[in-house]
Every structure is written in structure tokens, then in C-alpha cells.
């Protein structure tokens, strides 16, 4: 906005929405197929170009029903699914599953910072990172997928490490690169510098995906566009892990007020928020940021074991606390974490299977560390 009115963008950004994917990472949040279809339909009617739904790491994906429901609602051409990348063999299995589900657009999540690469890939080597990305992208392009590749924790990845990785991905045939501000870290002016390095790569198409722990996700997204990013990733109501994401309503209204962007039908936003908050079980007043109950809640074992790798600031600094929240995505690693230092001595594998069955029978109630410990006290293994 200037004294003369809105500052028109030479190239207004395209919008993707990750509500139905980032929720798969958000502790205790699980959408059903009916909500996924309704959310996807309203997103497309609003003017969102791509609906990101679910994540796949191999066969029998837990998110298969969400993916299929979204395809039914908006077609595979308007949706995108995240594929986890760990090694060449695992990528092949994930691609097989994506093909089975009829996915057309995939997004690879690949950790780029030394810390995240070491944690998730067991190697911080830039050469290994580039080779893995090239292999994954090549496999997908040979099968005809549209490929976005992401830099997980990209905002904290030094330029000398990030830029060659992005260059290698585009050289392998990728269609788009997403910079993931996995750990909220950058100011808007720093974001402009990082994105400018990436948009300077010949033929690059860049997307920004920011988290909102510092309350800067919308500002950083707009800064990225000023530096040449063509896409912004957002979520309805800011729903997402670690303080939430760039909230779609705030983003679209900011584009309209600040940049005079009238491409989007904003009349759907309130209904979108109502359906998404209800379906996520978050109540009517979900808020993003570091003081919410969800800000430091996790359902991925690695985040509980290595929280320093995922947190912008420690929970204790703002008087919050770290917690486990899960419904059906139970694993033995999560249960083992919940039972650490507890008096119960149980067979974790047998207890996890028993608890998973009870969750389905009881309607998938939210579990935290205390309720898992209480359930362990009730557990009675079936005699062999």
C-alpha cells in the first residue's frame, strides 16, 4: 500500500494450500474424507490453485482415503501429495503408492540443513543430499509426475549449501522448488535475500512455505513474492505444526488490501475456517503462535527426541510445555517416549497394538502422555 493506493504486483503469486497435508504432521489432528472433500472444494472455489493432501512414504498410506476424497472433489490435477524421501528404494515404493492412488503432482520433502539431514538421512553431506534429490526427481519425472522438491529447514540452510542443492534439483528436471521455513527463523528482509538467491537460478520456479511461530508467516510470504517467488503455501486458519502456518484468510486479504489483488473469492473463507477447525477438532478459536497448546505438541518420535531441531525457541521460554498428542498415528517409539520413567513395565509392542485397537473402538480420542500411561495401567496382555 502506498499513498496512491495498492502497490500492484507485476506477477501476483499462485496459491497452494497445505491444510490437508500439514495437518498430517500436526499432533492429534486427523481429517476425515468428508471434511477433506469439503475443504478441497471450497479452496478451489476460492481460487487456490493446488490443494496439498496427505503424505506417502510407501504402501498402504494412512492418508489414502484423504487423497482419494480430494481427487474426487477437485480432480488429481488440482491436488498434490507429499512423498517422504529417505533412500532410493523407499522413494520407489512411495512412487508406486502415489501411482496407485492416481496422484499427478508430488512434492518431495528433503531435509537440507545439516542438522535435519543428519537426523533424517543419517548424513549431512551436501554431495549425498544432491545425489538423493537427483535420484528421487529423476525417478518421478520418468514416471510422468509433476515434481516440486522441498528444502526442509531450508530457511536455516546456508546459501553455499542451499543454492547448489536447488540448482541440482532443477538440473534433474524438477518443476518447482519449495523453500520450507520449517523452523521460523527469518525476518521479511532476510527472507527477501534468501529467495533472491533462488530466483536468480535460471529457469527456477520458487514457492515459500512459512511457519508462524514468530507471527511472521504472512509477512515472510509477501517478502518472498517481492523477491520473485511465484507461489505461496498457506493453510486454512493457519492450521499446522510448530505454531501454525501462513493463515490463508490473512494472506488473501493482505494481497487484496496491500496489492489490490482481487483474483480470489473471499466469501468462502469463513465457511472454510468453520469446517477446518471443526474437522481438526481444534474448536472455534484456534490460534497460531508459541503460546497455544499445539505449539509444542508432537506426534512424530523424532520431534520429541530432538525438539531442539524443530523449535524456534524452547517451550519453557514462553511458559509453555512440550507434549505428545496423537489419535491413530501410534508407533512403538511414541509409546516408549510416553512411558519413559514411568512405573509401568509393559511389552511396548503388544501394548501399542492393543492401544491402537482400543483407539479405533472408542472413536479415536486424543491421547497425550498421561492418558497413554493410564492406558498402560489398564493393559492386560493376552496369555500366549
Coordinates of C-alpha atoms in Angstrom, one line a residue:
X1 CA 0.0 0.0 0.0
X2 CA 1.3 3.5 -0.9
X3 CA -0.2 6.9 -0.6
X4 CA -1.5 6.4 -4.2
X5 CA -3.3 3.2 -3.3
X6 CA -2.4 -0.5 -3.5
X7 CA 1.0 -1.5 -4.8
X8 CA 0.2 -3.7 -7.8
X9 CA 2.4 -6.8 -8.2
X10 CA 3.9 -7.4 -11.6
X11 CA 3.4 -11.1 -11.2
X12 CA 0.8 -12.0 -8.5
X13 CA 1.6 -15.2 -6.7
X14 CA -0.2 -18.5 -7.2
X15 CA -1.5 -20.1 -4.0
X16 CA -1.3 -23.7 -2.8
X17 CA -3.0 -24.8 0.4
X18 CA -1.4 -27.4 2.7
X19 CA -4.2 -27.7 5.3
X20 CA -4.8 -31.4 4.4
X21 CA -1.1 -32.2 4.4
X22 CA 0.4 -30.1 7.2
X23 CA -2.4 -31.4 9.4
X24 CA -0.9 -34.9 8.9
X25 CA 2.2 -33.6 10.8
X26 CA 0.2 -31.7 13.4
X27 CA -0.1 -33.6 16.7
X28 CA -3.6 -35.1 17.2
X29 CA -5.2 -33.6 14.1
X30 CA -6.7 -36.0 11.6
X31 CA -9.2 -35.0 9.0
X32 CA -11.8 -37.5 7.6
X33 CA -12.5 -37.9 3.9
X34 CA -15.8 -36.0 4.0
X35 CA -14.1 -32.9 5.6
X36 CA -11.2 -33.3 3.1
X37 CA -13.6 -33.2 0.2
X38 CA -15.5 -30.2 1.5
X39 CA -12.3 -28.2 2.3
X40 CA -10.7 -29.0 -1.1
X41 CA -13.9 -28.0 -2.9
X42 CA -14.1 -24.6 -1.1
X43 CA -10.4 -24.0 -1.6
X44 CA -10.7 -24.4 -5.3
X45 CA -13.8 -22.3 -5.4
X46 CA -11.9 -19.6 -3.5
X47 CA -9.2 -19.6 -6.2
X48 CA -6.5 -21.7 -4.6
X49 CA -4.6 -23.5 -7.4
X50 CA -3.3 -26.6 -5.7
X51 CA -4.7 -28.5 -2.7
X52 CA -1.9 -30.3 -0.9
X53 CA -3.2 -33.5 0.7
X54 CA -1.6 -36.2 2.8
X55 CA 1.8 -37.8 2.8
X56 CA 3.1 -41.1 1.4
X57 CA 6.2 -43.0 2.4
X58 CA 5.3 -46.4 1.0
X59 CA 2.4 -48.8 0.5
X60 CA -0.8 -48.7 2.5
X61 CA -0.6 -45.0 3.3
X62 CA -2.7 -43.8 6.2
X63 CA -3.7 -40.8 4.1
X64 CA -5.0 -42.8 1.1
X65 CA -8.7 -42.0 1.9
X66 CA -7.9 -38.3 2.2
X67 CA -6.1 -38.3 -1.1
X68 CA -8.8 -40.2 -2.9
X69 CA -11.5 -38.0 -1.5
X70 CA -9.7 -34.9 -2.6
X71 CA -9.2 -36.3 -6.1
X72 CA -12.9 -37.0 -6.2
X73 CA -13.7 -33.4 -5.1
X74 CA -11.3 -31.4 -7.2
X75 CA -9.5 -33.9 -9.6
X76 CA -5.9 -35.1 -9.3
X77 CA -4.8 -32.2 -11.5
X78 CA -5.7 -29.7 -8.7
X79 CA -4.1 -31.6 -5.9
X80 CA -0.6 -32.5 -4.7
X81 CA 0.7 -35.1 -2.3
X82 CA 3.9 -35.1 -0.3
X83 CA 6.3 -38.0 -0.7
X84 CA 8.9 -38.7 2.0
X85 CA 12.4 -39.2 0.8
X86 CA 14.9 -41.4 2.7
X87 CA 16.7 -43.5 0.1
X88 CA 16.3 -44.7 -3.5
X89 CA 14.4 -47.9 -2.6
X90 CA 12.0 -46.2 -0.3
X91 CA 11.3 -43.5 -2.9
X92 CA 10.4 -46.2 -5.5
X93 CA 7.9 -47.7 -3.0
X94 CA 6.4 -44.2 -2.4
X95 CA 6.1 -43.6 -6.1
X96 CA 4.3 -46.9 -6.6
X97 CA 1.8 -45.9 -3.9
X98 CA 1.3 -42.5 -5.5
X99 CA 0.6 -44.1 -8.8
X100 CA -1.9 -46.5 -7.2
X101 CA -3.7 -43.5 -5.8
X102 CA -3.8 -41.6 -9.1
X103 CA -1.6 -38.8 -7.9
X104 CA -0.3 -36.4 -10.6
X105 CA 1.6 -33.8 -8.6
X106 CA 4.1 -34.8 -5.9
X107 CA 6.2 -32.8 -3.5
X108 CA 9.4 -34.3 -2.2
X109 CA 10.3 -33.4 1.4
X110 CA 14.1 -33.5 1.6
X111 CA 16.0 -32.0 4.6
X112 CA 18.6 -29.5 3.6
X113 CA 20.1 -28.1 6.8
X114 CA 23.0 -30.1 8.3
X115 CA 21.0 -30.7 11.4
X116 CA 17.9 -32.1 9.8
X117 CA 19.8 -34.0 7.1
X118 CA 21.9 -35.8 9.8
X119 CA 18.7 -36.6 11.8
X120 CA 16.6 -37.8 9.0
X121 CA 19.1 -39.1 6.4
X122 CA 22.0 -40.1 8.6
X123 CA 24.3 -38.0 6.5
X124 CA 24.9 -34.2 6.4
X125 CA 27.0 -34.5 3.2
X126 CA 25.9 -31.9 0.6
X127 CA 27.0 -34.4 -2.2
X128 CA 24.8 -37.1 -0.7
X129 CA 21.9 -34.6 -0.4
X130 CA 22.2 -33.6 -4.1
X131 CA 22.6 -37.2 -5.3
X132 CA 19.5 -38.2 -3.3
X133 CA 17.4 -35.3 -4.8
X134 CA 18.6 -36.0 -8.3
X135 CA 17.7 -39.7 -8.0
X136 CA 14.3 -39.0 -6.5
X137 CA 13.4 -36.3 -9.1
X138 CA 14.6 -38.4 -12.0
X139 CA 12.6 -41.4 -10.9
X140 CA 9.4 -39.3 -10.6
X141 CA 9.9 -37.5 -13.9
X142 CA 10.5 -40.8 -15.7
X143 CA 7.0 -41.8 -14.4
X144 CA 5.4 -38.6 -15.6
X145 CA 4.8 -36.8 -12.3
X146 CA 4.9 -33.0 -11.9
X147 CA 7.6 -32.6 -9.3
X148 CA 8.0 -30.0 -6.6
X149 CA 11.0 -30.6 -4.3
X150 CA 11.3 -29.0 -1.0
X151 CA 14.1 -27.8 1.2
X152 CA 13.0 -28.9 4.7
X153 CA 14.5 -26.5 7.2
X154 CA 15.6 -24.5 4.1
X155 CA 15.4 -21.2 5.9
X156 CA 18.3 -22.2 8.2
X157 CA 20.4 -23.7 5.4
X158 CA 23.4 -21.6 4.5
X159 CA 23.5 -20.2 0.9
X160 CA 26.6 -22.2 -0.1
X161 CA 24.7 -25.4 0.8
X162 CA 21.2 -24.5 -0.3
X163 CA 21.8 -22.9 -3.8
X164 CA 23.8 -25.9 -5.2
X165 CA 21.1 -28.2 -4.0
X166 CA 18.4 -26.2 -5.7
X167 CA 20.4 -26.0 -8.9
X168 CA 20.9 -29.8 -8.8
X169 CA 17.2 -30.4 -8.4
X170 CA 16.2 -28.2 -11.4
X171 CA 19.0 -29.7 -13.5
X172 CA 17.4 -33.1 -12.7
X173 CA 14.1 -31.9 -14.2
X174 CA 12.1 -30.7 -11.2
X175 CA 9.3 -28.3 -11.9
X176 CA 9.3 -26.2 -8.8
X177 CA 11.3 -25.7 -5.5
X178 CA 9.6 -25.0 -2.2
X179 CA 11.6 -23.2 0.5
X180 CA 10.3 -24.6 3.8
X181 CA 10.7 -22.3 6.8
X182 CA 10.3 -25.4 8.9
X183 CA 11.7 -23.6 11.9
X184 CA 10.5 -20.0 11.9
X185 CA 13.8 -18.1 11.7
X186 CA 13.9 -15.3 9.2
X187 CA 12.8 -11.7 9.2
X188 CA 11.0 -10.5 6.0
X189 CA 14.1 -8.6 4.8
X190 CA 16.2 -11.7 5.4
X191 CA 13.6 -13.8 3.5
X192 CA 13.9 -11.5 0.5
X193 CA 17.7 -12.1 0.4
X194 CA 17.3 -15.9 0.6
X195 CA 14.6 -16.0 -2.1
X196 CA 16.5 -13.7 -4.4
X197 CA 19.4 -16.2 -4.4
X198 CA 17.0 -18.9 -5.6
X199 CA 15.0 -16.9 -8.1
X200 CA 18.4 -15.9 -9.7
X201 CA 18.8 -19.6 -10.8
X202 CA 17.9 -19.9 -14.5
X203 CA 14.5 -21.4 -15.1
X204 CA 13.6 -21.6 -11.4
X205 CA 10.1 -21.6 -10.1
X206 CA 10.1 -20.9 -6.3
X207 CA 7.4 -21.4 -3.6
X208 CA 7.5 -20.3 0.0
X209 CA 6.1 -22.3 2.9
X210 CA 6.4 -20.5 6.2
X211 CA 5.6 -21.4 9.8
X212 CA 4.1 -18.8 12.1
X213 CA 5.9 -19.3 15.5
X214 CA 7.2 -15.7 15.3
X215 CA 4.0 -14.3 13.8
X216 CA 5.8 -13.5 10.5
X217 CA 4.5 -16.2 8.1
X218 CA 2.3 -13.8 6.1
X219 CA 4.9 -11.1 6.1
X220 CA 7.7 -13.5 5.0
X221 CA 5.4 -14.9 2.3
X222 CA 4.8 -11.4 0.9
X223 CA 8.5 -10.7 1.1
X224 CA 9.3 -13.8 -0.8
X225 CA 7.0 -12.7 -3.6
X226 CA 8.7 -9.3 -3.7
X227 CA 12.0 -11.2 -4.3
X228 CA 10.5 -13.2 -7.2
X229 CA 8.8 -16.3 -5.6
X230 CA 5.8 -17.4 -7.8
X231 CA 4.0 -19.5 -5.2
X232 CA 2.8 -19.2 -1.6
X233 CA 1.8 -22.1 0.5
X234 CA -0.8 -21.4 3.2
X235 CA -3.3 -23.3 5.4
X236 CA -6.8 -22.5 6.5
X237 CA -6.8 -20.8 9.8
X238 CA -3.0 -21.2 10.0
X239 CA -3.6 -24.9 11.0
X240 CA -0.2 -26.7 11.2
X241 CA 2.5 -27.9 13.4
X242 CA 5.0 -25.7 15.4
X243 CA 3.0 -22.5 15.8
X244 CA 1.0 -23.0 12.6
X245 CA 1.5 -21.8 9.0
X246 CA 0.7 -18.7 7.0
X247 CA -3.1 -18.4 7.5
X248 CA -4.9 -18.4 4.2
X249 CA -7.5 -15.7 5.1
X250 CA -4.9 -13.2 6.4
X251 CA -2.8 -13.9 3.3
X252 CA -5.5 -13.4 0.8
X253 CA -6.9 -10.3 2.5
X254 CA -3.4 -8.9 2.7
X255 CA -2.9 -9.5 -1.0
X256 CA -6.2 -7.6 -1.7
X257 CA -5.6 -4.6 0.6
X258 CA -1.8 -4.2 0.1
X259 CA -1.5 -5.2 -3.5
X260 CA -5.1 -4.8 -4.9
X261 CA -5.3 -8.5 -5.8
X262 CA -8.9 -9.3 -6.5
X263 CA -8.5 -12.8 -8.1
X264 CA -9.9 -14.7 -5.1
X265 CA -13.4 -15.2 -3.9
X266 CA -13.1 -14.3 -0.2
X267 CA -16.7 -15.1 0.6
X268 CA -15.7 -18.8 1.2
X269 CA -13.1 -18.1 3.9
X270 CA -15.3 -18.1 7.0
X271 CA -17.0 -21.3 6.0
X272 CA -13.6 -22.8 5.2
X273 CA -12.4 -21.9 8.7
X274 CA -15.5 -23.3 10.3
X275 CA -15.2 -26.7 8.5
X276 CA -11.4 -26.9 9.0
X277 CA -11.4 -26.1 12.7
X278 CA -14.3 -28.5 13.4
X279 CA -12.8 -31.3 11.4
X280 CA -9.4 -30.8 13.0
X281 CA -11.0 -30.9 16.5
X282 CA -9.5 -27.6 17.4
X283 CA -12.6 -25.8 18.5
X284 CA -13.8 -22.4 17.1
X285 CA -10.8 -20.3 18.1
X286 CA -7.6 -22.0 17.0
X287 CA -4.7 -19.6 17.1
X288 CA -1.2 -19.9 15.8
X289 CA 1.9 -18.9 17.6
X290 CA 4.1 -20.1 20.6
X291 CA 1.5 -19.9 23.4
X292 CA -1.1 -22.3 22.1
X293 CA -1.4 -25.9 23.4
X294 CA -0.5 -27.1 19.9
X295 CA 2.7 -25.1 19.5
X296 CA 5.0 -27.6 21.2
X297 CA 2.8 -30.8 20.8
X298 CA 4.2 -33.6 18.6
X299 CA 3.2 -37.0 17.2
X300 CA 6.5 -37.7 15.4
X301 CA 9.0 -39.5 17.6
X302 CA 12.0 -37.7 16.1
X303 CA 10.5 -34.3 17.1
X304 CA 10.0 -35.5 20.7
X305 CA 13.6 -36.9 20.8
X306 CA 15.3 -34.0 19.1
X307 CA 13.0 -30.9 19.8
X308 CA 15.9 -28.5 19.5
X309 CA 16.0 -29.3 15.8
X310 CA 12.4 -28.2 15.3
X311 CA 11.8 -25.4 17.7
X312 CA 12.4 -21.7 17.1
X313 CA 12.6 -21.2 20.8
X314 CA 12.2 -23.6 23.8
X315 CA 8.7 -24.1 25.2
X316 CA 9.8 -23.1 28.6
X317 CA 10.8 -19.7 27.4
X318 CA 7.2 -18.7 26.9
X319 CA 5.8 -20.7 29.9
X320 CA 4.6 -23.5 27.6
X321 CA 5.4 -27.2 27.7
X322 CA 6.3 -30.0 25.3
X323 CA 3.7 -32.7 24.9
X324 CA 2.7 -35.7 22.9
X325 CA -0.7 -35.6 21.2
X326 CA -1.9 -38.4 18.9
X327 CA -5.1 -40.2 17.8
X328 CA -4.3 -43.1 15.4
X329 CA -0.8 -42.5 14.3
X330 CA 0.6 -44.6 17.2
X331 CA 4.0 -46.1 16.9
X332 CA 6.1 -48.0 19.4
X333 CA 8.6 -45.2 19.5
X334 CA 5.9 -42.7 20.6
X335 CA 4.6 -45.1 23.2
X336 CA 8.1 -45.7 24.5
X337 CA 8.6 -42.0 24.9
X338 CA 5.3 -41.6 26.8
X339 CA 6.2 -44.4 29.1
X340 CA 9.8 -43.3 29.8
X341 CA 10.5 -43.0 33.5
X342 CA 7.0 -44.4 34.3
X343 CA 6.5 -47.1 36.8
X344 CA 4.8 -49.4 34.3
X345 CA 6.7 -52.3 32.9
X346 CA 4.9 -53.4 29.8
X347 CA 5.6 -55.1 26.5
X348 CA 5.6 -51.9 24.3
X349 CA 5.0 -53.7 21.0
X350 CA 2.0 -55.6 22.4
X351 CA 0.7 -52.5 24.3
X352 CA 0.9 -50.3 21.2
X353 CA -1.1 -52.8 19.1
X354 CA -3.7 -53.1 21.9
X355 CA -3.9 -49.3 22.3
X356 CA -4.3 -48.8 18.5
X357 CA -7.2 -51.3 18.5
X358 CA -8.8 -49.5 21.5
X359 CA -8.5 -46.2 19.8
X360 CA -10.5 -47.4 16.8
X361 CA -13.1 -49.0 19.0
X362 CA -13.5 -45.8 21.1
X363 CA -13.7 -43.3 18.3
X364 CA -10.1 -42.1 18.1
X365 CA -10.0 -39.9 21.2
X366 CA -7.0 -37.6 21.7
X367 CA -4.1 -39.2 23.6
X368 CA -1.4 -37.4 25.5
X369 CA 1.4 -38.7 27.7
X370 CA -0.8 -39.0 30.8
X371 CA -3.6 -40.9 29.0
X372 CA -1.1 -43.3 27.5
X373 CA 0.3 -44.0 30.9
X374 CA -3.2 -44.5 32.3
X375 CA -3.9 -46.9 29.5
X376 CA -0.7 -48.9 30.3
X377 CA -2.0 -49.4 33.8
X378 CA -5.2 -51.0 32.3
X379 CA -3.3 -53.1 29.8
X380 CA -3.5 -56.8 30.3
X381 CA -1.6 -58.8 27.7
X382 CA -3.4 -61.9 26.3
X383 CA -1.7 -65.0 27.6
X384 CA 0.3 -66.9 25.0

